């Protein structure tokens, strides 16, 4: 059956979370004069934060922790790595990070072009995100890409995250789409690729980090414009 519905992951597939998070944390870091008060270099801080945050998101994906644990620990654990044990400072960063990140709405290179292209080809577009419901829709709206999507599913909509098959089933039901006429595009190997394959949904792996994961028959791209090779 011909593909009619395209489901996109959001963070780091369309919405450049890495860049937007970097800019937001840098703003907070400078306004709080962290280097002056604690002698911590920003680039070193951001590197540790990125590793801790990625690890915590993997645990959320795997159902080992909840979002409250992540929100309590990602900045606290980062500061603690540098010898700063300060819950109040950590929570200040967390609260302002969630609020201020939406001031930055950089898209992944080629995102708006490819959405416009796919829309012109009469595909119906959707989002399936592991992000928090309260920010997923705002990211789409504030970056100006919400107009391209018929449905937006966040993990909080159903209480499970990719790769759990229930979120794919929920999102396809919301979209009134079948597996046979649908495909997902995402950058996370476990959540997007393995999750889609286990559910029986075709997938394009957006290999942002050039992981070069080899799998027979796998559709893979390193730039969003390469989607045109498949659709």
XYZ file of C-alpha atoms in Angstrom:
231
model
C 0.000 0.000 0.000
C 1.283 3.471 -0.859
C 2.531 5.609 2.043
C 0.027 8.318 2.962
C 0.885 9.177 6.576
C 4.315 10.320 7.789
C 5.006 10.397 11.532
C 7.929 12.520 12.720
C 9.795 12.404 15.976
C 10.180 16.018 17.173
C 13.297 16.690 19.274
C 16.504 16.553 17.228
C 14.589 15.316 14.193
C 12.759 18.570 13.412
C 13.132 20.835 16.468
C 16.831 21.284 17.273
C 16.720 20.476 20.975
C 20.498 20.203 21.304
C 21.095 23.703 19.968
C 18.140 25.269 21.794
C 19.118 23.649 25.101
C 22.727 24.781 24.676
C 21.683 28.407 24.091
C 19.235 28.365 27.015
C 21.684 26.899 29.527
C 24.387 29.318 28.375
C 22.039 32.259 29.037
C 21.221 30.991 32.546
C 24.859 30.193 33.251
C 25.973 33.715 32.348
C 23.110 35.492 34.138
C 23.850 33.589 37.355
C 27.589 34.274 36.926
C 28.389 30.617 37.604
C 31.971 30.886 36.375
C 32.602 33.829 38.709
C 31.000 32.234 41.768
C 31.995 28.586 41.326
C 34.904 28.677 38.843
C 33.152 26.293 36.449
C 33.808 26.565 32.707
C 30.576 26.617 30.697
C 31.661 24.215 27.967
C 32.754 21.674 30.594
C 29.454 22.162 32.444
C 27.423 21.701 29.279
C 29.299 18.537 28.289
C 28.576 16.922 31.675
C 24.965 18.142 31.602
C 24.460 16.688 28.126
C 25.766 13.257 29.167
C 23.669 13.200 32.356
C 20.533 14.404 30.573
C 20.882 11.835 27.788
C 21.332 9.057 30.342
C 18.259 10.170 32.298
C 16.127 10.356 29.138
C 17.183 6.810 28.268
C 15.983 5.724 31.719
C 12.674 7.532 31.201
C 12.323 5.807 27.827
C 12.982 2.439 29.466
C 10.495 3.148 32.282
C 13.121 3.191 35.044
C 12.437 6.750 36.240
C 9.694 9.349 35.777
C 9.873 12.950 34.597
C 9.858 14.292 38.171
C 13.087 12.379 38.864
C 14.654 13.778 35.704
C 13.645 17.315 36.584
C 15.082 16.984 40.069
C 18.370 15.441 39.044
C 19.670 16.609 35.666
C 20.988 19.963 36.897
C 21.545 18.827 40.486
C 23.744 15.935 39.361
C 25.606 18.217 36.954
C 26.400 20.800 39.600
C 27.313 18.060 42.058
C 29.838 16.723 39.544
C 31.641 20.054 39.944
C 31.414 19.929 43.740
C 28.382 22.219 44.072
C 25.692 20.553 46.208
C 22.898 23.117 45.979
C 19.316 21.977 45.404
C 17.967 25.534 45.266
C 20.390 26.534 42.505
C 19.650 23.341 40.601
C 15.902 23.873 40.764
C 16.338 27.489 39.662
C 18.078 26.199 36.551
C 15.440 23.516 35.979
C 12.454 25.854 36.289
C 13.974 28.577 34.153
C 15.316 26.096 31.604
C 11.829 24.721 30.883
C 10.453 28.236 30.598
C 13.257 29.877 28.634
C 14.065 27.097 26.154
C 10.963 28.080 24.216
C 12.599 31.449 23.553
C 14.908 29.530 21.233
C 13.210 27.705 18.400
C 15.962 26.684 16.019
C 14.917 23.906 13.658
C 17.142 21.128 12.357
C 18.640 22.151 9.016
C 16.196 21.477 6.188
C 13.205 20.862 8.484
C 10.825 23.495 7.134
C 11.802 22.817 3.528
C 11.134 19.077 3.803
C 7.823 19.612 5.618
C 6.719 21.976 2.859
C 7.864 19.488 0.231
C 6.005 16.560 1.818
C 2.872 18.660 2.258
C 3.017 19.606 -1.424
C 3.157 15.891 -2.254
C -0.124 15.489 -0.304
C 1.242 13.353 2.518
C -0.553 13.736 5.865
C 1.998 14.623 8.542
C 2.013 13.862 12.282
C 4.281 14.051 15.333
C 5.058 11.309 17.864
C 7.268 12.705 20.631
C 8.667 11.264 23.845
C 8.709 14.802 25.211
C 6.434 16.334 27.809
C 2.949 17.265 26.588
C 3.116 20.771 28.078
C 6.041 21.744 25.853
C 5.674 19.535 22.759
C 2.801 21.493 21.233
C 4.338 24.846 22.203
C 7.577 23.882 20.458
C 5.616 23.197 17.281
C 3.597 26.408 17.553
C 6.445 28.754 18.471
C 8.732 27.373 15.769
C 5.943 27.761 13.215
C 5.703 24.112 12.158
C 2.404 23.215 13.840
C 0.548 24.125 10.609
C 2.034 21.076 8.891
C 0.649 18.450 11.285
C -2.771 16.859 11.492
C -2.036 15.259 14.886
C 0.581 15.708 17.615
C 1.105 12.874 20.088
C 3.319 13.287 23.157
C 4.202 10.481 25.546
C 2.119 12.095 28.278
C -0.968 11.704 26.063
C -1.003 7.982 26.791
C 1.467 7.542 29.652
C 4.081 5.475 27.781
C 7.057 6.358 25.607
C 8.589 4.992 22.446
C 9.602 2.170 21.936
C 6.447 0.950 23.735
C 4.060 -0.207 20.971
C 1.086 1.399 22.741
C 2.202 4.920 21.768
C 2.432 3.951 18.097
C -0.970 2.286 18.260
C -2.462 5.347 19.965
C -0.938 7.798 17.477
C -2.004 5.830 14.407
C -5.497 5.538 15.852
C -5.617 9.289 16.419
C -4.451 9.831 12.837
C -6.928 7.265 11.466
C -3.988 5.616 9.706
C -2.941 2.009 9.172
C 0.576 0.612 9.555
C 0.701 -0.300 5.884
C 0.174 3.289 4.746
C 2.443 4.878 7.385
C 6.131 5.514 8.059
C 8.024 7.088 10.971
C 11.128 9.289 10.760
C 13.273 9.662 13.880
C 16.795 9.991 15.256
C 16.717 7.623 18.250
C 17.794 4.062 17.436
C 15.908 2.392 20.294
C 12.836 4.608 20.556
C 12.256 5.240 16.862
C 13.882 2.457 14.858
C 13.545 -0.546 17.184
C 10.187 0.726 18.435
C 8.771 1.092 14.930
C 10.153 -2.244 13.751
C 8.735 -4.108 16.741
C 5.349 -2.518 16.110
C 5.505 -3.409 12.409
C 5.797 0.170 11.173
C 8.179 1.212 8.394
C 10.879 3.654 9.525
C 13.554 6.023 8.249
C 16.498 6.387 10.654
C 17.769 9.978 10.834
C 21.399 9.175 11.619
C 22.290 12.539 13.177
C 25.507 11.278 14.777
C 26.595 9.197 11.771
C 26.382 6.043 13.859
C 26.415 4.064 10.602
C 24.255 1.329 12.085
C 24.037 -1.315 9.391
C 20.866 -3.323 8.968
C 19.730 -4.915 5.748
C 16.923 -3.009 4.129
C 17.009 -0.135 6.651
C 16.202 3.279 5.246
C 18.684 5.798 6.680
C 19.540 9.469 6.113
C 22.085 11.918 7.533
C 20.278 15.078 6.342
C 16.541 15.734 6.237
C 16.550 16.569 2.528
C 17.524 12.958 1.833
C 13.945 12.015 2.770
C 13.134 12.880 -0.855
C 15.032 9.736 -1.884
C 12.380 7.595 -0.158
C 9.163 9.617 -0.399
